PDB file of C-alpha atoms in Angstrom:
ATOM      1  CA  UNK J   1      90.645 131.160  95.832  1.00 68.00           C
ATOM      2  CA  UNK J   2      94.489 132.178  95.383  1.00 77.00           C
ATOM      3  CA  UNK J   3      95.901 128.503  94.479  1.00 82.00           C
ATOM      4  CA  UNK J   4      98.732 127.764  97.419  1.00 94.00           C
ATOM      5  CA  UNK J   5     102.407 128.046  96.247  1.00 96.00           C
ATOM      6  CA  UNK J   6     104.947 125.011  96.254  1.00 97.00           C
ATOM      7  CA  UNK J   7     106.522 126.560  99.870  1.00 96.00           C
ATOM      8  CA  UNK J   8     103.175 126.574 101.483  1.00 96.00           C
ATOM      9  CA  UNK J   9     103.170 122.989 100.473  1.00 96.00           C
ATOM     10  CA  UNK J  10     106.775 121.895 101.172  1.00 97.00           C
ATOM     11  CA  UNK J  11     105.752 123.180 104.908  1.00 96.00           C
ATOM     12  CA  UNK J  12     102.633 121.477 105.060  1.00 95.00           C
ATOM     13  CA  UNK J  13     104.657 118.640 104.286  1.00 96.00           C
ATOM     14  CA  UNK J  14     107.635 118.900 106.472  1.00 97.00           C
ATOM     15  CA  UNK J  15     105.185 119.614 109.714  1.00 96.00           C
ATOM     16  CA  UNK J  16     103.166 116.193 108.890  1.00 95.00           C
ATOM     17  CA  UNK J  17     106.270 114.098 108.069  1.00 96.00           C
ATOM     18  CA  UNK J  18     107.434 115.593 111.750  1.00 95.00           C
ATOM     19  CA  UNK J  19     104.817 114.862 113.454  1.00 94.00           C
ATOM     20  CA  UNK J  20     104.495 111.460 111.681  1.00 93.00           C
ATOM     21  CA  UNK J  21     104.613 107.745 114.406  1.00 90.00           C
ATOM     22  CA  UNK J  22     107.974 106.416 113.983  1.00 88.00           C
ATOM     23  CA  UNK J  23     107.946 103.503 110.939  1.00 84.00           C
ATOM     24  CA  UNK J  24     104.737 104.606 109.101  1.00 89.00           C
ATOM     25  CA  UNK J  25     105.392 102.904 105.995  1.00 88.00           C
ATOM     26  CA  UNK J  26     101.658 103.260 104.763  1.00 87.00           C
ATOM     27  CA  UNK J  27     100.580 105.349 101.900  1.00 90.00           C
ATOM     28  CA  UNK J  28      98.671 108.454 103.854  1.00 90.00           C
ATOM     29  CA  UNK J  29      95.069 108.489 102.788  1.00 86.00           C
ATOM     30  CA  UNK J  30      93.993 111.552 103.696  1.00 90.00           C
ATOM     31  CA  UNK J  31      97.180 114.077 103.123  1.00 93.00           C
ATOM     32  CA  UNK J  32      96.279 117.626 102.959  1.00 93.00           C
ATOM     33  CA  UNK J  33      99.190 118.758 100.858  1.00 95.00           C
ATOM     34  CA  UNK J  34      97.675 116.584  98.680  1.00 95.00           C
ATOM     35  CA  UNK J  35      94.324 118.297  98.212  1.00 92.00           C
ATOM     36  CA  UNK J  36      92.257 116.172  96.525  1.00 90.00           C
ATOM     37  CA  UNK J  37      93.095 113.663  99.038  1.00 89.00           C
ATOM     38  CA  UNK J  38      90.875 115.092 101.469  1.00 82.00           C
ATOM     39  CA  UNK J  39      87.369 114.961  99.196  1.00 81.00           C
ATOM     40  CA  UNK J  40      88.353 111.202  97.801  1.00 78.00           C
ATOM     41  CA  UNK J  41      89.693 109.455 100.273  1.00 76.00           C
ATOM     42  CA  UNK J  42      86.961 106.705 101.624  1.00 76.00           C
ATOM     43  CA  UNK J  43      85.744 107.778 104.670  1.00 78.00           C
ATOM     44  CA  UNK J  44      83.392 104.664 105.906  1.00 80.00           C
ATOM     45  CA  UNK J  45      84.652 101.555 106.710  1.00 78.00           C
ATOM     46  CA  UNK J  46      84.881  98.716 103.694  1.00 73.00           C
ATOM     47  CA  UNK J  47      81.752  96.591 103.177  1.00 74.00           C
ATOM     48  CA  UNK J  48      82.622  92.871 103.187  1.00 74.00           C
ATOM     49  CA  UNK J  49      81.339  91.183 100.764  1.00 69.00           C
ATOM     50  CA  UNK J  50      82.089  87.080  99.597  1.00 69.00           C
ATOM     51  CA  UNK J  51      84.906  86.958  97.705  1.00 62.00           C
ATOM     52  CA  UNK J  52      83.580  83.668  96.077  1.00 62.00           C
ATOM     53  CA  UNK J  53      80.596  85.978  94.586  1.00 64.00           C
ATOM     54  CA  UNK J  54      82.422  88.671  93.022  1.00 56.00           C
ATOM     55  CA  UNK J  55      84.739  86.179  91.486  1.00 56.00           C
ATOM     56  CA  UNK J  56      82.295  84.490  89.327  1.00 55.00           C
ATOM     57  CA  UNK J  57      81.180  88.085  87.976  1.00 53.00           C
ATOM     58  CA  UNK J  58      85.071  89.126  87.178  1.00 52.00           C
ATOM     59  CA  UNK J  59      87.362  88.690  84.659  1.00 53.00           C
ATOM     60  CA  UNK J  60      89.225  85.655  83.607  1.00 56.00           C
ATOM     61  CA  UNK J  61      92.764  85.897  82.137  1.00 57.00           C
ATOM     62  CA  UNK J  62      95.577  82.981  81.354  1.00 59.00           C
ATOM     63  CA  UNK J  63      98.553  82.487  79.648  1.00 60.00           C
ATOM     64  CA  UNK J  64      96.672  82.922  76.680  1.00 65.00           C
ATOM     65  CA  UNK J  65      95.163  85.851  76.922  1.00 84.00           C
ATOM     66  CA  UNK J  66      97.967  87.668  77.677  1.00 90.00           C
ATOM     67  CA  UNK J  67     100.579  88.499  74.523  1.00 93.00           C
ATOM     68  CA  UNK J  68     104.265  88.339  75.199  1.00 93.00           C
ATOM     69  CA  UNK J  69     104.069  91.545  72.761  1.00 95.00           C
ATOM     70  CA  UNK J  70     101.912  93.723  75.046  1.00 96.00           C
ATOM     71  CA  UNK J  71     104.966  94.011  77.725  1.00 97.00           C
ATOM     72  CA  UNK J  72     106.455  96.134  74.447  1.00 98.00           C
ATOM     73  CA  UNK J  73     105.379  99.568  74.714  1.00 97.00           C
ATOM     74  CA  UNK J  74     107.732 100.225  71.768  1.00 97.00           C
ATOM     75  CA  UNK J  75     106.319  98.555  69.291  1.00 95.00           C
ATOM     76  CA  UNK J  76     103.737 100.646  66.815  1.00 93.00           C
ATOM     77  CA  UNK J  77     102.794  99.523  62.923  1.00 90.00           C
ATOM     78  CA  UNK J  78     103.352 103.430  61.879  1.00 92.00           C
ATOM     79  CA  UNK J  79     106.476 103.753  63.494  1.00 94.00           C
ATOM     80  CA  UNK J  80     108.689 104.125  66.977  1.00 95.00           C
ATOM     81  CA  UNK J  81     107.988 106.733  70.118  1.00 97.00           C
ATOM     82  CA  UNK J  82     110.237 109.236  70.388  1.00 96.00           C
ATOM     83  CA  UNK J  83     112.405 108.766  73.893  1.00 97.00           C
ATOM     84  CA  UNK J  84     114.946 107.276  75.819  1.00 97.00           C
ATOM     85  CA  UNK J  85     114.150 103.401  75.079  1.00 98.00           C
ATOM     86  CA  UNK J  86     114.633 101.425  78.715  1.00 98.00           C
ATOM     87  CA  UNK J  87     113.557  98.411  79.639  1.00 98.00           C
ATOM     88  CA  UNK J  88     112.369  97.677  83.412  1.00 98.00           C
ATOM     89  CA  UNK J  89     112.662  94.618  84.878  1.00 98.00           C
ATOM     90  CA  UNK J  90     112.245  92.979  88.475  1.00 98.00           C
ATOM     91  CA  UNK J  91     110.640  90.251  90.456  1.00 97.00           C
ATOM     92  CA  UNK J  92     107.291  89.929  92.406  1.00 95.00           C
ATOM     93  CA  UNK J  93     107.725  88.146  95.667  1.00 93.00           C
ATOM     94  CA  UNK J  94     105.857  87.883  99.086  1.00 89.00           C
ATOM     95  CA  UNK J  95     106.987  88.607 102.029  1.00 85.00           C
ATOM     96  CA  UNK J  96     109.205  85.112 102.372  1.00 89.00           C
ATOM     97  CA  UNK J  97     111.457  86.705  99.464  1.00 90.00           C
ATOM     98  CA  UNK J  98     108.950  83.930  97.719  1.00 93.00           C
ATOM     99  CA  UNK J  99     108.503  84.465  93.377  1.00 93.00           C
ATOM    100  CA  UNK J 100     104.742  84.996  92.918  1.00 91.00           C
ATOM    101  CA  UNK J 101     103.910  83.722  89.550  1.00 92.00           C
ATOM    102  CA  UNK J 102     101.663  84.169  86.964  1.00 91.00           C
ATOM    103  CA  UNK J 103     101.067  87.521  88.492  1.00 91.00           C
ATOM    104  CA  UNK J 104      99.101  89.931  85.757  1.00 92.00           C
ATOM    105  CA  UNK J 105     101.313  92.973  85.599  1.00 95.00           C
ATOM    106  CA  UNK J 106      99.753  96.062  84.544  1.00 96.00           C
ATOM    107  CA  UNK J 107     101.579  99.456  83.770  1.00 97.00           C
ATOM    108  CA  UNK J 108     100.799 102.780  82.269  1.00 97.00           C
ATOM    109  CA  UNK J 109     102.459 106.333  81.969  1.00 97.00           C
ATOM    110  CA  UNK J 110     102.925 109.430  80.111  1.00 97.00           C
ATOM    111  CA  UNK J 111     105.222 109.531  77.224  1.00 98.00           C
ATOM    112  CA  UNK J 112     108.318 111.209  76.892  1.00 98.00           C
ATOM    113  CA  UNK J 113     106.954 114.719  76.545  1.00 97.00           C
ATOM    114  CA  UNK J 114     104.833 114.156  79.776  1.00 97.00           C
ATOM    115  CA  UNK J 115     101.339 113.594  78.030  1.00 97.00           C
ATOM    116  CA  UNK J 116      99.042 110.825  78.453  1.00 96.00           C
ATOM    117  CA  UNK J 117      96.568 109.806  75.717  1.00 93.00           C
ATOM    118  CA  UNK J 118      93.507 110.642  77.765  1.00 91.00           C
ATOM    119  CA  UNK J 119      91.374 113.401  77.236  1.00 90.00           C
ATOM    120  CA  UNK J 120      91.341 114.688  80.742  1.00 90.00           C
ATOM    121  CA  UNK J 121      94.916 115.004  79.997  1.00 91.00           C
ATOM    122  CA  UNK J 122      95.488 118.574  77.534  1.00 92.00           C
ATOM    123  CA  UNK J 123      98.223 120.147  79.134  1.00 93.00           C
ATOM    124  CA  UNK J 124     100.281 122.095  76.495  1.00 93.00           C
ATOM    125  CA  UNK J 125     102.972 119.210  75.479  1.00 96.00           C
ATOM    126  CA  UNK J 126     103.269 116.857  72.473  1.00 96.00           C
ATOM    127  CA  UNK J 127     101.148 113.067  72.172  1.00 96.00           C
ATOM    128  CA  UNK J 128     103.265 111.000  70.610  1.00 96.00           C
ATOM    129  CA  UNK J 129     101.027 109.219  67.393  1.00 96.00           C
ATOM    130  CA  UNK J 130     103.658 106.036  68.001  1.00 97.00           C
ATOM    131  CA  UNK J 131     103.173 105.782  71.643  1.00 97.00           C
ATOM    132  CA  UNK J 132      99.962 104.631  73.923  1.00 95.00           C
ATOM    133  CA  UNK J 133     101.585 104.159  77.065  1.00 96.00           C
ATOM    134  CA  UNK J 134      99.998 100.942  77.912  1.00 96.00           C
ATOM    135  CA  UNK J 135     101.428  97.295  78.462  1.00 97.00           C
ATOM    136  CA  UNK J 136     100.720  94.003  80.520  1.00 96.00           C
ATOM    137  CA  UNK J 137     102.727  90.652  81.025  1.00 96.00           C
ATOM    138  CA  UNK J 138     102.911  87.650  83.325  1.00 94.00           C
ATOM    139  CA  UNK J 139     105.112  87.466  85.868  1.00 95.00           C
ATOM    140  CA  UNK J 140     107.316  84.046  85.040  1.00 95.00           C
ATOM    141  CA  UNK J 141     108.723  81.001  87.354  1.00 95.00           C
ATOM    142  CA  UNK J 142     111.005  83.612  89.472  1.00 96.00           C
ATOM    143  CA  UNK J 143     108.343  86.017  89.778  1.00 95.00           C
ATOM    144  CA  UNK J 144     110.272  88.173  87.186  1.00 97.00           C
ATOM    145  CA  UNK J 145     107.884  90.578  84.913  1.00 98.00           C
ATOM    146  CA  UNK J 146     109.728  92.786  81.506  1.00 98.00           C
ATOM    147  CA  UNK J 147     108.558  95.530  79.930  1.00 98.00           C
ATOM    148  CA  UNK J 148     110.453  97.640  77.158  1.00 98.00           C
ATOM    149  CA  UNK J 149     109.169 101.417  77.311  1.00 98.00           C
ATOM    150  CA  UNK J 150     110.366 105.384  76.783  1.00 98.00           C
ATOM    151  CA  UNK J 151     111.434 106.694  80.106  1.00 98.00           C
ATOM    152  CA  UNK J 152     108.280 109.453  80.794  1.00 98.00           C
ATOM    153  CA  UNK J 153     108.539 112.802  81.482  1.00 98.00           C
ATOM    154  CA  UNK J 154     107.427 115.044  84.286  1.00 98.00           C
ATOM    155  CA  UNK J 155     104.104 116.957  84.138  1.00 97.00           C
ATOM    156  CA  UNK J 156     102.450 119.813  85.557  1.00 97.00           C
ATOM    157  CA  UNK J 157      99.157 118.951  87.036  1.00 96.00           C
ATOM    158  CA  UNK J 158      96.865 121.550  89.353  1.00 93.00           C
ATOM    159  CA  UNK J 159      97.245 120.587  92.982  1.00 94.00           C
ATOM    160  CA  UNK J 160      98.877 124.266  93.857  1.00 96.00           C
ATOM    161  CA  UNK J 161     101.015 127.058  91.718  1.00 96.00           C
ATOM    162  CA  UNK J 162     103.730 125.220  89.370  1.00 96.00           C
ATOM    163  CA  UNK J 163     103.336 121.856  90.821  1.00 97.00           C
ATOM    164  CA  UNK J 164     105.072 119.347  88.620  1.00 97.00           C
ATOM    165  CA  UNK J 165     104.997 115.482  88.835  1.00 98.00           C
ATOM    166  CA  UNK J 166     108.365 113.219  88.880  1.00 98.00           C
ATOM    167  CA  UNK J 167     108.693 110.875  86.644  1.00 98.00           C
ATOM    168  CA  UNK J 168     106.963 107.327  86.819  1.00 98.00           C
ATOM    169  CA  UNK J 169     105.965 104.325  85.793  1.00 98.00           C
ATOM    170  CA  UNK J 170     101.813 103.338  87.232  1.00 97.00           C
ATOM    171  CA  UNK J 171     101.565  99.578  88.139  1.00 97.00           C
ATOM    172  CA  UNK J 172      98.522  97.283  88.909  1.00 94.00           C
ATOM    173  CA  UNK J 173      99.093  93.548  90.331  1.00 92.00           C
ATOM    174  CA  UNK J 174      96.050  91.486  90.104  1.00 78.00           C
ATOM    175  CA  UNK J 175      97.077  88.921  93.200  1.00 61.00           C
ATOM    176  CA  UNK J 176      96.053  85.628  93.226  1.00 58.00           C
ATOM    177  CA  UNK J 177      92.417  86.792  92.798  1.00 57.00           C
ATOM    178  CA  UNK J 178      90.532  89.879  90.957  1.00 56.00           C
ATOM    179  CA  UNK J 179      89.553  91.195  94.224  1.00 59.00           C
ATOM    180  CA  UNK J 180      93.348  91.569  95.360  1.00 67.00           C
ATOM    181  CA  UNK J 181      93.813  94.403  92.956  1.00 79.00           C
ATOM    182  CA  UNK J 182      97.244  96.408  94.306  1.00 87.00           C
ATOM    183  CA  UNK J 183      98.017  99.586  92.574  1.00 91.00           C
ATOM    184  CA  UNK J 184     101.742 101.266  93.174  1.00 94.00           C
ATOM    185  CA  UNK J 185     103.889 103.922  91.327  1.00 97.00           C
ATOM    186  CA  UNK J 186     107.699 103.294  90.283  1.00 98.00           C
ATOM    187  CA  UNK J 187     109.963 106.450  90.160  1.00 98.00           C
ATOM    188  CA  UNK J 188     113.483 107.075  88.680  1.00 98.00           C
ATOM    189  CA  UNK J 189     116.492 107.877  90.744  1.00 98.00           C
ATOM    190  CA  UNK J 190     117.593 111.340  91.382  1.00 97.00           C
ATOM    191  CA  UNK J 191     114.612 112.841  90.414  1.00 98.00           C
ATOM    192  CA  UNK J 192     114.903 116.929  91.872  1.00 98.00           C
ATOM    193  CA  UNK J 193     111.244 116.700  92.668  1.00 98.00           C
ATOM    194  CA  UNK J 194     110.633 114.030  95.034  1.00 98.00           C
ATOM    195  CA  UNK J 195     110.853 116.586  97.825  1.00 97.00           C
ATOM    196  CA  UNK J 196     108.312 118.854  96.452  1.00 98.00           C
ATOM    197  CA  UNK J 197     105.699 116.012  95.656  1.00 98.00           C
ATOM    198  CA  UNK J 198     102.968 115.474  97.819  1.00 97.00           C
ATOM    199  CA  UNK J 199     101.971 112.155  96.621  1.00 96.00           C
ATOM    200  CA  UNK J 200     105.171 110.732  96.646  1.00 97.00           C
ATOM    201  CA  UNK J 201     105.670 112.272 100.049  1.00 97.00           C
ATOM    202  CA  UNK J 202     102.365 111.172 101.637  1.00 96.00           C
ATOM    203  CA  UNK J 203     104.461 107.961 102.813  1.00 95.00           C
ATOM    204  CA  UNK J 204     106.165 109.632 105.521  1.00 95.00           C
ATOM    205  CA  UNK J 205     108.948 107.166 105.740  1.00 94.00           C
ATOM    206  CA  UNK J 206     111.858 107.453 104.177  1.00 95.00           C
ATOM    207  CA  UNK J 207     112.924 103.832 103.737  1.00 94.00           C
ATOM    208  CA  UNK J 208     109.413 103.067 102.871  1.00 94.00           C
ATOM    209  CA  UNK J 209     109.370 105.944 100.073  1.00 96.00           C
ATOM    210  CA  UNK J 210     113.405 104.588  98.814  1.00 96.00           C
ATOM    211  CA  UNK J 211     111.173 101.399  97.883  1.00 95.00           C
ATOM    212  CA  UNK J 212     108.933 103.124  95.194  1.00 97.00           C
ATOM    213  CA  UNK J 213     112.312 103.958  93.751  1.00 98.00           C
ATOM    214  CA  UNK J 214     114.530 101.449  90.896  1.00 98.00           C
ATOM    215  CA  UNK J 215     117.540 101.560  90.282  1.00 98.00           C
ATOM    216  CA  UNK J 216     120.005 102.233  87.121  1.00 98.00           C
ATOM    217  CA  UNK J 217     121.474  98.167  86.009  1.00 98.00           C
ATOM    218  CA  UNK J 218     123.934  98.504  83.710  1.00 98.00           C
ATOM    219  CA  UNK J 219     123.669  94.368  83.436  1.00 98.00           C
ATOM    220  CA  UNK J 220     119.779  95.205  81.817  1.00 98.00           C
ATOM    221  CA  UNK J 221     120.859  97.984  79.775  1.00 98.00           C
ATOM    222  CA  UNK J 222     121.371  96.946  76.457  1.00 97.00           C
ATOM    223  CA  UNK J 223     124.305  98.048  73.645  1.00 97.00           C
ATOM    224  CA  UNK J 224     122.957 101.036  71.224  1.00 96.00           C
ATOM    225  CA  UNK J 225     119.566 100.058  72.502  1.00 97.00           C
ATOM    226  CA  UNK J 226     118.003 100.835  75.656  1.00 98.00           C
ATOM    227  CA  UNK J 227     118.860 101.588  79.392  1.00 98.00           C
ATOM    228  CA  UNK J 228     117.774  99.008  81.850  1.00 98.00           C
ATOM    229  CA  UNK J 229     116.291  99.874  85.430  1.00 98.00           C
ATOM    230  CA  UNK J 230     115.464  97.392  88.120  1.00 98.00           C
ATOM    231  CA  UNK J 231     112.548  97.378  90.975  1.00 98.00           C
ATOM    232  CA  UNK J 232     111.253  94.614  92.779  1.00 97.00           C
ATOM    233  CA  UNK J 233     107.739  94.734  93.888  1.00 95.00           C
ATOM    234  CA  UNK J 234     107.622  93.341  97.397  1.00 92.00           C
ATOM    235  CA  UNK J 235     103.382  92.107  98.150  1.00 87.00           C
ATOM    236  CA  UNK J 236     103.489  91.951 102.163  1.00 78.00           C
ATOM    237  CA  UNK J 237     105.381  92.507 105.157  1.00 72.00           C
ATOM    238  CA  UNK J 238     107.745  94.876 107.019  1.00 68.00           C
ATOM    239  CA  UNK J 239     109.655  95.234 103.507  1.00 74.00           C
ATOM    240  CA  UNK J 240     106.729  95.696 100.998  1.00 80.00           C
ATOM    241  CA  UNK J 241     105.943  98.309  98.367  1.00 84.00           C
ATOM    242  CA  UNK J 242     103.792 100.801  99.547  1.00 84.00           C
ATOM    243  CA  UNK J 243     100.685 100.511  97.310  1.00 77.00           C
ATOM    244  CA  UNK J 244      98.002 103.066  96.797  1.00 75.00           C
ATOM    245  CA  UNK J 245      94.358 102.589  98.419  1.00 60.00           C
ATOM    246  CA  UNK J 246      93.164 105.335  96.134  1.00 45.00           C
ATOM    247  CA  UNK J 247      93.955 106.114  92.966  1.00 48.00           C
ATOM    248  CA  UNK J 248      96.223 109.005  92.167  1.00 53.00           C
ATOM    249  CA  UNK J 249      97.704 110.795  88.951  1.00 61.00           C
TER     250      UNK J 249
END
């Protein structure tokens, strides 16, 4: 089958986004631009199950279990990733504008070249021996999560001819409980292909997809060091961060 080319998907695109409800702020399951949307996406309802019983099977993390270090994705015995050093910094709050603390931040990307270190991942571009593109931290008493990185690069990946990712940042917020696992992506401003992206554009609303975006702050940006970037993670209401209900690349 003759792979579809970026305009075929651009259309696709623009005809769901117009025929989208007014204030649709939810990130679009099933979103045939995106094609393997359509095979992955659940398609039964959710089976409840006690939340008090899969607790006492998962995970338990505190304050000491999680090392100030690992929100450094810089940091390597053999030596430093090659990159734009940034650090990115916001707060996690509920819908009240409320910090949530002790949240368990999670984040993981591709390094500067584009490349993950995963072997599903052997697109023709560099892995950087100094870089793993991992990190976690606790949110503090404003809700405020750090995390010093490389700014990542684009990559191609196979959803139709030449499509290309933006730039981003993946991150996972634990809640106040293991089962409230939210997963979201953070992009860079200005990026040329947000338009031609179908994940990024399977929230059809505008203001909704603004939100996945941070924001250049020259006051986190540091002399001769790194560039500092901004993004609040919003949990719930008419403001939040649209999350992912699947996982995506």
């Amino acid at each position: 089958m003759t792979p579809a080319t970026q305009r075929s998907i651009s259309d696709e695109i623009a005809q769901l986004h117009a025929a989208a409800e007014p204030g649709e702020t939810r990130t679009r399951l099933d979103f045939a631009p995106y094609r393997s949307s359509t095979l992955r996406h659940p398609t039964k309802q959710p089976l409840a199950v006690d939340p008090e019983e899969v607790e006492l099977a998962a995970p338990v993390f505190g304050q000491s279990d999680v090392d100030p270090i690992e929100a450094d994705l810089t940091l390597h015995p053999q030596g430093e990733p090659i990159g734009e050093r940034m650090v990115v910094t916001g707060r996690v709050l509920d819908a009240d504008g409320r910090p949530v603390r002790g949240q368990l931040v999670e984040i993981w990307q591709a390094n500067a070249a584009g490349r993950y270190v995963h072997k599903r991942d052997q697109h023709p571009a560099p892995l950087d021996p100094h870089f793993h593109g991992a990190g976690r931290c606790l949110t503090d008493d404003e809700g405020r999560y750090r995390f010093t990185t490389v700014k990542p690069g684009p990559y191609p990946w196979r959803n139709h001819d030449n499509a290309w990712r933006p730039a981003h940042i993946h991150f996972s917020l634990f809640g106040r409980e293991f089962t409230q696992r939210l997963v979201t992506q953070m992009y860079f401003p200005g990026d040329p292909l947000f338009p031609l992206d179908p994940i990024f554009q399977s929230i059809t609303d505008e203001q909704a997809r603004r939100r996945l975006i941070a924001t250049y702050d020259h006051d986190v940006t540091t002399h001769e060091w790194a560039t500092g970037y901004s993004w609040d993670i919003v949990l719930t209401g008419s403001h939040a961060t649209p999350m992912e209900e699947d996982d995506h690349a």
